[in-house]
mmCIF file of N, CA and C in Angstrom:
data_model
loop_
_atom_site.group_PDB
_atom_site.id
_atom_site.type_symbol
_atom_site.label_atom_id
_atom_site.label_comp_id
_atom_site.label_asym_id
_atom_site.label_seq_id
_atom_site.Cartn_x
_atom_site.Cartn_y
_atom_site.Cartn_z
ATOM 1 N N UNK E 1 0.826 -1.190 0.000
ATOM 2 C CA UNK E 1 0.000 0.000 0.000
ATOM 3 C C UNK E 1 0.870 1.253 0.000
ATOM 4 N N UNK E 2 1.924 1.241 0.816
ATOM 5 C CA UNK E 2 2.812 2.406 0.870
ATOM 6 C C UNK E 2 3.477 2.609 -0.482
ATOM 7 N N UNK E 3 3.931 1.519 -1.107
ATOM 8 C CA UNK E 3 4.575 1.655 -2.409
ATOM 9 C C UNK E 3 3.607 2.218 -3.441
ATOM 10 N N UNK E 4 2.341 1.803 -3.360
ATOM 11 C CA UNK E 4 1.330 2.305 -4.279
ATOM 12 C C UNK E 4 1.096 3.794 -4.118
ATOM 13 N N UNK E 5 1.058 4.261 -2.863
ATOM 14 C CA UNK E 5 0.857 5.690 -2.609
ATOM 15 C C UNK E 5 2.046 6.498 -3.100
ATOM 16 N N UNK E 6 3.262 5.982 -2.862
ATOM 17 C CA UNK E 6 4.453 6.702 -3.319
ATOM 18 C C UNK E 6 4.507 6.750 -4.841
ATOM 19 N N UNK E 7 4.196 5.623 -5.476
ATOM 20 C CA UNK E 7 4.183 5.587 -6.929
ATOM 21 C C UNK E 7 3.165 6.586 -7.472
ATOM 22 N N UNK E 8 1.996 6.614 -6.853
ATOM 23 C CA UNK E 8 0.962 7.560 -7.269
ATOM 24 C C UNK E 8 1.445 9.001 -7.141
ATOM 25 N N UNK E 9 2.115 9.317 -6.017
ATOM 26 C CA UNK E 9 2.620 10.676 -5.817
ATOM 27 C C UNK E 9 3.661 11.029 -6.876
ATOM 28 N N UNK E 10 4.595 10.120 -7.159
ATOM 29 C CA UNK E 10 5.642 10.432 -8.116
ATOM 30 C C UNK E 10 5.088 10.554 -9.535
ATOM 31 N N UNK E 11 4.060 9.788 -9.861
ATOM 32 C CA UNK E 11 3.408 9.946 -11.163
ATOM 33 C C UNK E 11 2.758 11.327 -11.232
ATOM 34 N N UNK E 12 2.090 11.720 -10.132
ATOM 35 C CA UNK E 12 1.462 13.040 -10.076
ATOM 36 C C UNK E 12 2.504 14.137 -10.217
ATOM 37 N N UNK E 13 3.615 14.010 -9.490
ATOM 38 C CA UNK E 13 4.692 14.995 -9.581
ATOM 39 C C UNK E 13 5.200 15.089 -11.012
ATOM 40 N N UNK E 14 5.413 13.957 -11.649
ATOM 41 C CA UNK E 14 5.912 13.957 -13.018
ATOM 42 C C UNK E 14 4.943 14.636 -13.976
ATOM 43 N N UNK E 15 3.650 14.337 -13.818
ATOM 44 C CA UNK E 15 2.651 14.948 -14.693
ATOM 45 C C UNK E 15 2.569 16.453 -14.493
ATOM 46 N N UNK E 16 2.547 16.886 -13.247
ATOM 47 C CA UNK E 16 2.451 18.319 -12.966
ATOM 48 C C UNK E 16 3.694 19.036 -13.457
ATOM 49 N N UNK E 17 4.858 18.444 -13.249
ATOM 50 C CA UNK E 17 6.108 19.094 -13.658
ATOM 51 C C UNK E 17 6.213 19.202 -15.171
ATOM 52 N N UNK E 18 5.647 18.246 -15.903
ATOM 53 C CA UNK E 18 5.761 18.284 -17.351
ATOM 54 C C UNK E 18 4.782 19.271 -17.982
ATOM 55 N N UNK E 19 3.767 19.711 -17.245
ATOM 56 C CA UNK E 19 2.759 20.609 -17.788
ATOM 57 C C UNK E 19 3.319 21.999 -18.063
ATOM 58 N N UNK E 20 4.200 22.484 -17.189
ATOM 59 C CA UNK E 20 4.655 23.858 -17.315
ATOM 60 C C UNK E 20 6.095 23.993 -16.860
ATOM 61 N N UNK E 21 6.837 24.858 -17.552
ATOM 62 C CA UNK E 21 8.221 25.102 -17.154
ATOM 63 C C UNK E 21 8.286 26.055 -15.963
ATOM 64 N N UNK E 22 7.245 26.878 -15.768
ATOM 65 C CA UNK E 22 7.240 27.779 -14.626
ATOM 66 C C UNK E 22 6.689 27.040 -13.412
ATOM 67 N N UNK E 23 6.858 27.645 -12.236
ATOM 68 C CA UNK E 23 6.395 27.006 -11.016
ATOM 69 C C UNK E 23 4.881 26.840 -11.003
ATOM 70 N N UNK E 24 4.458 25.655 -10.644
ATOM 71 C CA UNK E 24 3.035 25.335 -10.537
ATOM 72 C C UNK E 24 2.617 25.528 -9.092
ATOM 73 N N UNK E 25 1.570 26.321 -8.862
ATOM 74 C CA UNK E 25 1.072 26.550 -7.508
ATOM 75 C C UNK E 25 0.270 25.336 -7.061
ATOM 76 N N UNK E 26 0.646 24.798 -5.894
ATOM 77 C CA UNK E 26 0.043 23.561 -5.406
ATOM 78 C C UNK E 26 -0.268 23.664 -3.921
ATOM 79 N N UNK E 27 -1.456 23.201 -3.557
ATOM 80 C CA UNK E 27 -1.814 23.012 -2.157
ATOM 81 C C UNK E 27 -1.539 21.548 -1.852
ATOM 82 N N UNK E 28 -0.772 21.307 -0.806
ATOM 83 C CA UNK E 28 -0.413 19.939 -0.415
ATOM 84 C C UNK E 28 -1.198 19.587 0.838
ATOM 85 N N UNK E 29 -1.846 18.437 0.811
ATOM 86 C CA UNK E 29 -2.734 18.017 1.887
ATOM 87 C C UNK E 29 -2.314 16.617 2.339
ATOM 88 N N UNK E 30 -1.974 16.454 3.625
ATOM 89 C CA UNK E 30 -1.418 15.167 4.053
ATOM 90 C C UNK E 30 -1.816 14.783 5.474
ATOM 91 N N UNK E 31 -1.961 13.474 5.668
ATOM 92 C CA UNK E 31 -2.127 12.916 7.009
ATOM 93 C C UNK E 31 -0.728 12.487 7.491
ATOM 94 N N UNK E 32 0.101 13.476 7.674
ATOM 95 C CA UNK E 32 1.537 13.319 7.913
ATOM 96 C C UNK E 32 1.864 12.370 9.063
ATOM 97 N N UNK E 33 1.071 12.398 10.119
ATOM 98 C CA UNK E 33 1.349 11.571 11.288
ATOM 99 C C UNK E 33 0.983 10.108 11.121
ATOM 100 N N UNK E 34 0.335 9.746 10.035
ATOM 101 C CA UNK E 34 -0.163 8.386 9.866
ATOM 102 C C UNK E 34 0.946 7.384 9.569
ATOM 103 N N UNK E 35 1.701 7.601 8.516
ATOM 104 C CA UNK E 35 2.774 6.699 8.111
ATOM 105 C C UNK E 35 3.947 7.515 7.596
ATOM 106 N N UNK E 36 5.109 6.929 7.579
ATOM 107 C CA UNK E 36 6.332 7.639 7.218
ATOM 108 C C UNK E 36 6.353 8.066 5.747
ATOM 109 N N UNK E 37 5.567 7.433 4.897
ATOM 110 C CA UNK E 37 5.602 7.770 3.471
ATOM 111 C C UNK E 37 5.239 9.225 3.202
ATOM 112 N N UNK E 38 4.308 9.780 3.978
ATOM 113 C CA UNK E 38 3.927 11.175 3.762
ATOM 114 C C UNK E 38 5.071 12.128 4.074
ATOM 115 N N UNK E 39 5.872 11.807 5.071
ATOM 116 C CA UNK E 39 7.015 12.663 5.411
ATOM 117 C C UNK E 39 7.970 12.778 4.232
ATOM 118 N N UNK E 40 8.287 11.653 3.616
ATOM 119 C CA UNK E 40 9.171 11.667 2.452
ATOM 120 C C UNK E 40 8.541 12.415 1.287
ATOM 121 N N UNK E 41 7.260 12.170 1.042
ATOM 122 C CA UNK E 41 6.573 12.807 -0.077
ATOM 123 C C UNK E 41 6.489 14.325 0.111
ATOM 124 N N UNK E 42 6.222 14.762 1.340
ATOM 125 C CA UNK E 42 6.121 16.203 1.605
ATOM 126 C C UNK E 42 7.465 16.889 1.390
ATOM 127 N N UNK E 43 8.524 16.314 1.925
ATOM 128 C CA UNK E 43 9.854 16.913 1.743
ATOM 129 C C UNK E 43 10.185 16.979 0.257
ATOM 130 N N UNK E 44 9.909 15.905 -0.470
ATOM 131 C CA UNK E 44 10.195 15.893 -1.911
ATOM 132 C C UNK E 44 9.400 16.983 -2.630
ATOM 133 N N UNK E 45 8.132 17.143 -2.252
ATOM 134 C CA UNK E 45 7.295 18.169 -2.879
ATOM 135 C C UNK E 45 7.785 19.573 -2.527
ATOM 136 N N UNK E 46 8.185 19.773 -1.276
ATOM 137 C CA UNK E 46 8.636 21.101 -0.844
ATOM 138 C C UNK E 46 9.921 21.546 -1.545
ATOM 139 N N UNK E 47 10.782 20.605 -1.863
ATOM 140 C CA UNK E 47 12.050 20.979 -2.507
ATOM 141 C C UNK E 47 11.993 20.890 -4.027
ATOM 142 N N UNK E 48 10.862 20.467 -4.585
ATOM 143 C CA UNK E 48 10.709 20.389 -6.045
ATOM 144 C C UNK E 48 10.738 21.803 -6.617
ATOM 145 N N UNK E 49 11.744 22.129 -7.449
ATOM 146 C CA UNK E 49 11.883 23.499 -7.949
ATOM 147 C C UNK E 49 10.733 23.962 -8.848
ATOM 148 N N UNK E 50 10.012 23.051 -9.471
ATOM 149 C CA UNK E 50 8.924 23.471 -10.355
ATOM 150 C C UNK E 50 7.588 23.612 -9.621
ATOM 151 N N UNK E 51 7.583 23.341 -8.321
ATOM 152 C CA UNK E 51 6.354 23.477 -7.522
ATOM 153 C C UNK E 51 6.487 24.644 -6.565
ATOM 154 N N UNK E 52 5.415 25.393 -6.416
ATOM 155 C CA UNK E 52 5.301 26.438 -5.411
ATOM 156 C C UNK E 52 4.201 25.975 -4.455
ATOM 157 N N UNK E 53 4.588 25.419 -3.313
ATOM 158 C CA UNK E 53 3.611 24.922 -2.345
ATOM 159 C C UNK E 53 3.022 26.134 -1.630
ATOM 160 N N UNK E 54 1.744 26.395 -1.887
ATOM 161 C CA UNK E 54 1.084 27.582 -1.343
ATOM 162 C C UNK E 54 0.405 27.309 -0.003
ATOM 163 N N UNK E 55 0.282 26.040 0.368
ATOM 164 C CA UNK E 55 -0.260 25.667 1.676
ATOM 165 C C UNK E 55 0.073 24.198 1.936
ATOM 166 N N UNK E 56 0.349 23.887 3.187
ATOM 167 C CA UNK E 56 0.557 22.507 3.618
ATOM 168 C C UNK E 56 -0.497 22.233 4.686
ATOM 169 N N UNK E 57 -1.486 21.433 4.315
ATOM 170 C CA UNK E 57 -2.632 21.184 5.189
ATOM 171 C C UNK E 57 -2.505 19.850 5.914
ATOM 172 N N UNK E 58 -2.988 19.825 7.148
ATOM 173 C CA UNK E 58 -2.973 18.608 7.958
ATOM 174 C C UNK E 58 -4.306 17.881 7.838
ATOM 175 N N UNK E 59 -4.236 16.568 7.668
ATOM 176 C CA UNK E 59 -5.434 15.737 7.591
ATOM 177 C C UNK E 59 -5.497 14.797 8.790
ATOM 178 N N UNK E 60 -6.701 14.422 9.148
ATOM 179 C CA UNK E 60 -6.899 13.421 10.202
ATOM 180 C C UNK E 60 -6.730 12.023 9.598
ATOM 181 N N UNK E 61 -6.539 11.050 10.440
ATOM 182 C CA UNK E 61 -6.459 9.654 9.993
ATOM 183 C C UNK E 61 -7.066 8.739 11.049
ATOM 184 N N UNK E 62 -8.227 9.132 11.556
ATOM 185 C CA UNK E 62 -8.827 8.432 12.680
ATOM 186 C C UNK E 62 -9.267 7.014 12.372
ATOM 187 N N UNK E 63 -9.422 6.631 11.125
ATOM 188 C CA UNK E 63 -9.906 5.289 10.820
ATOM 189 C C UNK E 63 -8.795 4.239 10.849
ATOM 190 N N UNK E 64 -7.571 4.629 11.077
ATOM 191 C CA UNK E 64 -6.458 3.697 11.140
ATOM 192 C C UNK E 64 -6.448 2.960 12.476
ATOM 193 N N UNK E 65 -6.023 1.710 12.442
ATOM 194 C CA UNK E 65 -5.923 0.944 13.687
ATOM 195 C C UNK E 65 -4.826 1.494 14.602
ATOM 196 N N UNK E 66 -3.919 2.292 14.055
ATOM 197 C CA UNK E 66 -2.836 2.865 14.856
ATOM 198 C C UNK E 66 -3.138 4.305 15.277
ATOM 199 N N UNK E 67 -4.341 4.753 15.001
ATOM 200 C CA UNK E 67 -4.685 6.150 15.263
ATOM 201 C C UNK E 67 -4.533 6.509 16.743
ATOM 202 N N UNK E 68 -3.962 7.664 16.969
ATOM 203 C CA UNK E 68 -3.850 8.227 18.313
ATOM 204 C C UNK E 68 -4.963 9.261 18.467
ATOM 205 N N UNK E 69 -5.167 9.752 19.672
ATOM 206 C CA UNK E 69 -6.121 10.844 19.847
ATOM 207 C C UNK E 69 -5.599 12.071 19.117
ATOM 208 N N UNK E 70 -6.486 12.840 18.538
ATOM 209 C CA UNK E 70 -6.140 14.106 17.883
ATOM 210 C C UNK E 70 -5.151 13.906 16.729
ATOM 211 N N UNK E 71 -5.505 13.037 15.793
ATOM 212 C CA UNK E 71 -4.607 12.705 14.687
ATOM 213 C C UNK E 71 -4.293 13.899 13.790
ATOM 214 N N UNK E 72 -5.275 14.776 13.565
ATOM 215 C CA UNK E 72 -5.005 15.946 12.734
ATOM 216 C C UNK E 72 -3.969 16.841 13.389
ATOM 217 N N UNK E 73 -4.050 17.020 14.704
ATOM 218 C CA UNK E 73 -3.071 17.852 15.416
ATOM 219 C C UNK E 73 -1.665 17.271 15.291
ATOM 220 N N UNK E 74 -1.550 15.948 15.326
ATOM 221 C CA UNK E 74 -0.242 15.301 15.157
ATOM 222 C C UNK E 74 0.300 15.578 13.751
ATOM 223 N N UNK E 75 -0.557 15.488 12.745
ATOM 224 C CA UNK E 75 -0.131 15.790 11.374
ATOM 225 C C UNK E 75 0.270 17.257 11.246
ATOM 226 N N UNK E 76 -0.499 18.154 11.850
ATOM 227 C CA UNK E 76 -0.195 19.589 11.787
ATOM 228 C C UNK E 76 1.156 19.882 12.457
ATOM 229 N N UNK E 77 1.393 19.279 13.607
ATOM 230 C CA UNK E 77 2.665 19.481 14.320
ATOM 231 C C UNK E 77 3.833 19.023 13.454
ATOM 232 N N UNK E 78 3.706 17.856 12.843
ATOM 233 C CA UNK E 78 4.784 17.345 11.981
ATOM 234 C C UNK E 78 4.981 18.228 10.755
ATOM 235 N N UNK E 79 3.898 18.748 10.185
ATOM 236 C CA UNK E 79 4.021 19.666 9.046
ATOM 237 C C UNK E 79 4.827 20.898 9.435
ATOM 238 N N UNK E 80 4.546 21.441 10.612
ATOM 239 C CA UNK E 80 5.279 22.618 11.080
ATOM 240 C C UNK E 80 6.750 22.292 11.316
ATOM 241 N N UNK E 81 7.029 21.119 11.840
ATOM 242 C CA UNK E 81 8.418 20.703 12.053
ATOM 243 C C UNK E 81 9.145 20.601 10.707
ATOM 244 N N UNK E 82 8.490 19.989 9.706
ATOM 245 C CA UNK E 82 9.121 19.846 8.393
ATOM 246 C C UNK E 82 9.455 21.190 7.756
ATOM 247 N N UNK E 83 8.494 22.109 7.725
ATOM 248 C CA UNK E 83 8.785 23.406 7.098
ATOM 249 C C UNK E 83 9.824 24.173 7.918
ATOM 250 N N UNK E 84 9.864 23.943 9.216
ATOM 251 C CA UNK E 84 10.891 24.568 10.055
ATOM 252 C C UNK E 84 12.281 24.037 9.738
ATOM 253 N N UNK E 85 12.415 22.714 9.629
ATOM 254 C CA UNK E 85 13.716 22.119 9.296
ATOM 255 C C UNK E 85 14.222 22.598 7.937
ATOM 256 N N UNK E 86 13.288 22.774 7.008
ATOM 257 C CA UNK E 86 13.661 23.211 5.656
ATOM 258 C C UNK E 86 13.763 24.733 5.545
ATOM 259 N N UNK E 87 13.548 25.426 6.668
ATOM 260 C CA UNK E 87 13.608 26.892 6.718
ATOM 261 C C UNK E 87 12.649 27.533 5.713
ATOM 262 N N UNK E 88 11.431 26.996 5.665
ATOM 263 C CA UNK E 88 10.397 27.493 4.759
ATOM 264 C C UNK E 88 9.204 28.067 5.511
ATOM 265 N N UNK E 89 9.354 28.330 6.809
ATOM 266 C CA UNK E 89 8.247 28.835 7.632
ATOM 267 C C UNK E 89 7.643 30.107 7.052
ATOM 268 N N UNK E 90 8.475 30.948 6.459
ATOM 269 C CA UNK E 90 8.005 32.248 5.973
ATOM 270 C C UNK E 90 7.293 32.169 4.632
ATOM 271 N N UNK E 91 7.385 31.042 3.920
ATOM 272 C CA UNK E 91 6.740 30.984 2.610
ATOM 273 C C UNK E 91 5.787 29.815 2.404
ATOM 274 N N UNK E 92 5.754 28.850 3.336
ATOM 275 C CA UNK E 92 4.816 27.733 3.227
ATOM 276 C C UNK E 92 3.944 27.706 4.481
ATOM 277 N N UNK E 93 2.746 28.281 4.395
ATOM 278 C CA UNK E 93 1.863 28.273 5.561
ATOM 279 C C UNK E 93 1.270 26.888 5.798
ATOM 280 N N UNK E 94 1.054 26.569 7.059
ATOM 281 C CA UNK E 94 0.431 25.292 7.424
ATOM 282 C C UNK E 94 -0.951 25.573 8.011
ATOM 283 N N UNK E 95 -1.898 24.697 7.689
ATOM 284 C CA UNK E 95 -3.273 24.878 8.144
ATOM 285 C C UNK E 95 -3.802 23.582 8.744
ATOM 286 N N UNK E 96 -4.649 23.736 9.739
ATOM 287 C CA UNK E 96 -5.305 22.589 10.370
ATOM 288 C C UNK E 96 -6.523 22.171 9.556
ATOM 289 N N UNK E 97 -6.655 20.858 9.360
ATOM 290 C CA UNK E 97 -7.829 20.314 8.696
ATOM 291 C C UNK E 97 -8.890 19.924 9.709
ATOM 292 N N UNK E 98 -9.894 19.191 9.259
ATOM 293 C CA UNK E 98 -10.963 18.725 10.139
ATOM 294 C C UNK E 98 -10.428 17.724 11.158
ATOM 295 N N UNK E 99 -11.057 17.692 12.308
ATOM 296 C CA UNK E 99 -10.569 16.803 13.372
ATOM 297 C C UNK E 99 -11.119 15.389 13.252
ATOM 298 N N UNK E 100 -12.092 15.183 12.394
ATOM 299 C CA UNK E 100 -12.635 13.835 12.202
ATOM 300 C C UNK E 100 -13.064 13.675 10.756
ATOM 301 N N UNK E 101 -13.317 12.450 10.375
ATOM 302 C CA UNK E 101 -13.775 12.199 9.009
ATOM 303 C C UNK E 101 -15.228 12.635 8.860
ATOM 304 N N UNK E 102 -15.663 12.735 7.616
ATOM 305 C CA UNK E 102 -17.064 13.086 7.370
ATOM 306 C C UNK E 102 -17.929 11.900 7.766
ATOM 307 N N UNK E 103 -19.187 12.171 8.057
ATOM 308 C CA UNK E 103 -20.103 11.088 8.422
ATOM 309 C C UNK E 103 -20.168 10.058 7.309
ATOM 310 N N UNK E 104 -20.258 8.789 7.698
ATOM 311 C CA UNK E 104 -20.363 7.734 6.701
ATOM 312 C C UNK E 104 -21.691 7.812 5.947
ATOM 313 N N UNK E 105 -22.731 8.289 6.604
ATOM 314 C CA UNK E 105 -24.053 8.392 5.985
ATOM 315 C C UNK E 105 -24.555 9.819 6.149
ATOM 316 N N UNK E 106 -24.199 10.661 5.257
ATOM 317 C CA UNK E 106 -24.639 12.042 5.343
ATOM 318 C C UNK E 106 -23.695 12.969 4.622
ATOM 319 N N UNK E 107 -23.916 14.234 4.810
ATOM 320 C CA UNK E 107 -23.121 15.218 4.076
ATOM 321 C C UNK E 107 -22.633 16.332 4.986
ATOM 322 N N UNK E 108 -22.250 16.000 6.196
ATOM 323 C CA UNK E 108 -21.803 17.020 7.137
ATOM 324 C C UNK E 108 -20.339 17.363 6.889
ATOM 325 N N UNK E 109 -20.113 18.536 6.347
ATOM 326 C CA UNK E 109 -18.757 19.000 6.074
ATOM 327 C C UNK E 109 -18.004 19.214 7.378
ATOM 328 N N UNK E 110 -16.701 19.003 7.332
ATOM 329 C CA UNK E 110 -15.822 19.274 8.466
ATOM 330 C C UNK E 110 -15.182 20.634 8.218
ATOM 331 N N UNK E 111 -15.715 21.650 8.865
ATOM 332 C CA UNK E 111 -15.187 23.000 8.690
ATOM 333 C C UNK E 111 -13.787 23.078 9.296
ATOM 334 N N UNK E 112 -12.875 23.733 8.568
ATOM 335 C CA UNK E 112 -11.504 23.856 9.060
ATOM 336 C C UNK E 112 -10.806 24.995 8.339
ATOM 337 N N UNK E 113 -9.719 25.443 8.945
ATOM 338 C CA UNK E 113 -8.903 26.488 8.315
ATOM 339 C C UNK E 113 -8.370 26.007 6.969
ATOM 340 N N UNK E 114 -8.004 24.731 6.888
ATOM 341 C CA UNK E 114 -7.461 24.184 5.641
ATOM 342 C C UNK E 114 -8.512 24.178 4.527
ATOM 343 N N UNK E 115 -9.730 23.767 4.843
ATOM 344 C CA UNK E 115 -10.796 23.758 3.830
ATOM 345 C C UNK E 115 -11.063 25.175 3.329
ATOM 346 N N UNK E 116 -11.099 26.138 4.244
ATOM 347 C CA UNK E 116 -11.342 27.527 3.839
ATOM 348 C C UNK E 116 -10.166 28.098 3.048
ATOM 349 N N UNK E 117 -8.955 27.637 3.329
ATOM 350 C CA UNK E 117 -7.793 28.079 2.547
ATOM 351 C C UNK E 117 -7.875 27.545 1.124
ATOM 352 N N UNK E 118 -8.302 26.310 0.962
ATOM 353 C CA UNK E 118 -8.477 25.744 -0.379
ATOM 354 C C UNK E 118 -9.495 26.589 -1.152
ATOM 355 N N UNK E 119 -10.604 26.918 -0.510
ATOM 356 C CA UNK E 119 -11.642 27.729 -1.148
ATOM 357 C C UNK E 119 -11.088 29.105 -1.522
ATOM 358 N N UNK E 120 -10.373 29.728 -0.584
ATOM 359 C CA UNK E 120 -9.803 31.063 -0.828
ATOM 360 C C UNK E 120 -8.857 31.046 -2.021
ATOM 361 N N UNK E 121 -7.962 30.057 -2.052
ATOM 362 C CA UNK E 121 -7.012 30.001 -3.165
ATOM 363 C C UNK E 121 -7.708 29.673 -4.481
ATOM 364 N N UNK E 122 -8.713 28.822 -4.443
ATOM 365 C CA UNK E 122 -9.450 28.476 -5.666
ATOM 366 C C UNK E 122 -10.147 29.710 -6.242
ATOM 367 N N UNK E 123 -10.667 30.565 -5.374
ATOM 368 C CA UNK E 123 -11.338 31.783 -5.835
ATOM 369 C C UNK E 123 -10.352 32.813 -6.399
ATOM 370 N N UNK E 124 -9.082 32.705 -6.030
ATOM 371 C CA UNK E 124 -8.100 33.677 -6.517
ATOM 372 C C UNK E 124 -7.408 33.243 -7.805
ATOM 373 N N UNK E 125 -7.713 32.060 -8.291
ATOM 374 C CA UNK E 125 -7.096 31.560 -9.522
ATOM 375 C C UNK E 125 -7.666 32.326 -10.715
ATOM 376 N N UNK E 126 -6.801 32.782 -11.615
ATOM 377 C CA UNK E 126 -7.283 33.512 -12.798
ATOM 378 C C UNK E 126 -8.245 32.672 -13.644
ATOM 379 N N UNK E 127 -9.138 33.353 -14.322
ATOM 380 C CA UNK E 127 -10.123 32.724 -15.200
ATOM 381 C C UNK E 127 -9.439 31.750 -16.163
ATOM 382 N N UNK E 128 -9.982 30.568 -16.295
ATOM 383 C CA UNK E 128 -9.461 29.565 -17.214
ATOM 384 C C UNK E 128 -8.375 28.676 -16.633
ATOM 385 N N UNK E 129 -7.881 29.009 -15.444
ATOM 386 C CA UNK E 129 -6.871 28.174 -14.800
ATOM 387 C C UNK E 129 -7.515 27.354 -13.692
ATOM 388 N N UNK E 130 -6.788 26.351 -13.203
ATOM 389 C CA UNK E 130 -7.306 25.480 -12.160
ATOM 390 C C UNK E 130 -6.376 25.478 -10.960
ATOM 391 N N UNK E 131 -6.937 25.195 -9.793
ATOM 392 C CA UNK E 131 -6.154 25.080 -8.561
ATOM 393 C C UNK E 131 -5.749 23.624 -8.383
ATOM 394 N N UNK E 132 -4.459 23.364 -8.227
ATOM 395 C CA UNK E 132 -3.974 22.007 -7.999
ATOM 396 C C UNK E 132 -3.918 21.721 -6.501
ATOM 397 N N UNK E 133 -4.509 20.589 -6.111
ATOM 398 C CA UNK E 133 -4.457 20.119 -4.729
ATOM 399 C C UNK E 133 -3.958 18.683 -4.782
ATOM 400 N N UNK E 134 -2.792 18.425 -4.178
ATOM 401 C CA UNK E 134 -2.246 17.073 -4.106
ATOM 402 C C UNK E 134 -2.599 16.525 -2.737
ATOM 403 N N UNK E 135 -3.369 15.446 -2.721
ATOM 404 C CA UNK E 135 -3.863 14.866 -1.476
ATOM 405 C C UNK E 135 -3.155 13.545 -1.209
ATOM 406 N N UNK E 136 -2.509 13.462 -0.039
ATOM 407 C CA UNK E 136 -1.798 12.250 0.349
ATOM 408 C C UNK E 136 -2.572 11.438 1.392
ATOM 409 N N UNK E 137 -3.655 11.971 1.878
ATOM 410 C CA UNK E 137 -4.419 11.293 2.927
ATOM 411 C C UNK E 137 -5.909 11.362 2.655
ATOM 412 N N UNK E 138 -6.666 11.495 3.722
ATOM 413 C CA UNK E 138 -8.124 11.552 3.622
ATOM 414 C C UNK E 138 -8.568 12.748 2.785
ATOM 415 N N UNK E 139 -9.612 12.574 2.035
ATOM 416 C CA UNK E 139 -10.146 13.631 1.174
ATOM 417 C C UNK E 139 -11.188 14.485 1.892
ATOM 418 N N UNK E 140 -11.170 14.482 3.214
ATOM 419 C CA UNK E 140 -12.165 15.195 4.001
ATOM 420 C C UNK E 140 -12.240 16.670 3.635
ATOM 421 N N UNK E 141 -11.085 17.353 3.541
ATOM 422 C CA UNK E 141 -11.094 18.783 3.255
ATOM 423 C C UNK E 141 -11.619 19.080 1.854
ATOM 424 N N UNK E 142 -11.211 18.286 0.890
ATOM 425 C CA UNK E 142 -11.666 18.518 -0.472
ATOM 426 C C UNK E 142 -13.167 18.285 -0.552
ATOM 427 N N UNK E 143 -13.656 17.217 0.054
ATOM 428 C CA UNK E 143 -15.096 16.940 0.058
ATOM 429 C C UNK E 143 -15.840 18.036 0.834
ATOM 430 N N UNK E 144 -15.293 18.482 1.939
ATOM 431 C CA UNK E 144 -15.935 19.543 2.730
ATOM 432 C C UNK E 144 -15.974 20.850 1.944
ATOM 433 N N UNK E 145 -14.900 21.119 1.228
ATOM 434 C CA UNK E 145 -14.839 22.335 0.422
ATOM 435 C C UNK E 145 -15.911 22.320 -0.652
ATOM 436 N N UNK E 146 -16.046 21.184 -1.302
ATOM 437 C CA UNK E 146 -17.052 21.083 -2.366
ATOM 438 C C UNK E 146 -18.448 21.221 -1.794
#
């Protein structure tokens, strides 16, 4: 499963990088505290010269058998540590996502700073262009945003 997620990320990176020679604005969304693969993927994305990471959002991972209490907070803390180690605190903002997954039977959005940041950035994209969001974990924020 981890190899599949990494392969998927690298295919996505390759596709996005081949689209344009200039920096592509990307929102990165990850359940960083869940498994080590997200840590590697985030660092790789942050140092990719053709990507401009405009936000690093934390996702929850409560459905995992290894889940700890407050999984989104753990992901957010690790995101802040990563951008700090890479000395990118001043240019890569981190946002908290929803604290739990969406209801299995219903449409209750998980309001969060990260979901509202996705909406804000999507509204600022010039006419005819699209906002890229690379999701490494739960799609809660994207579904909540929609």
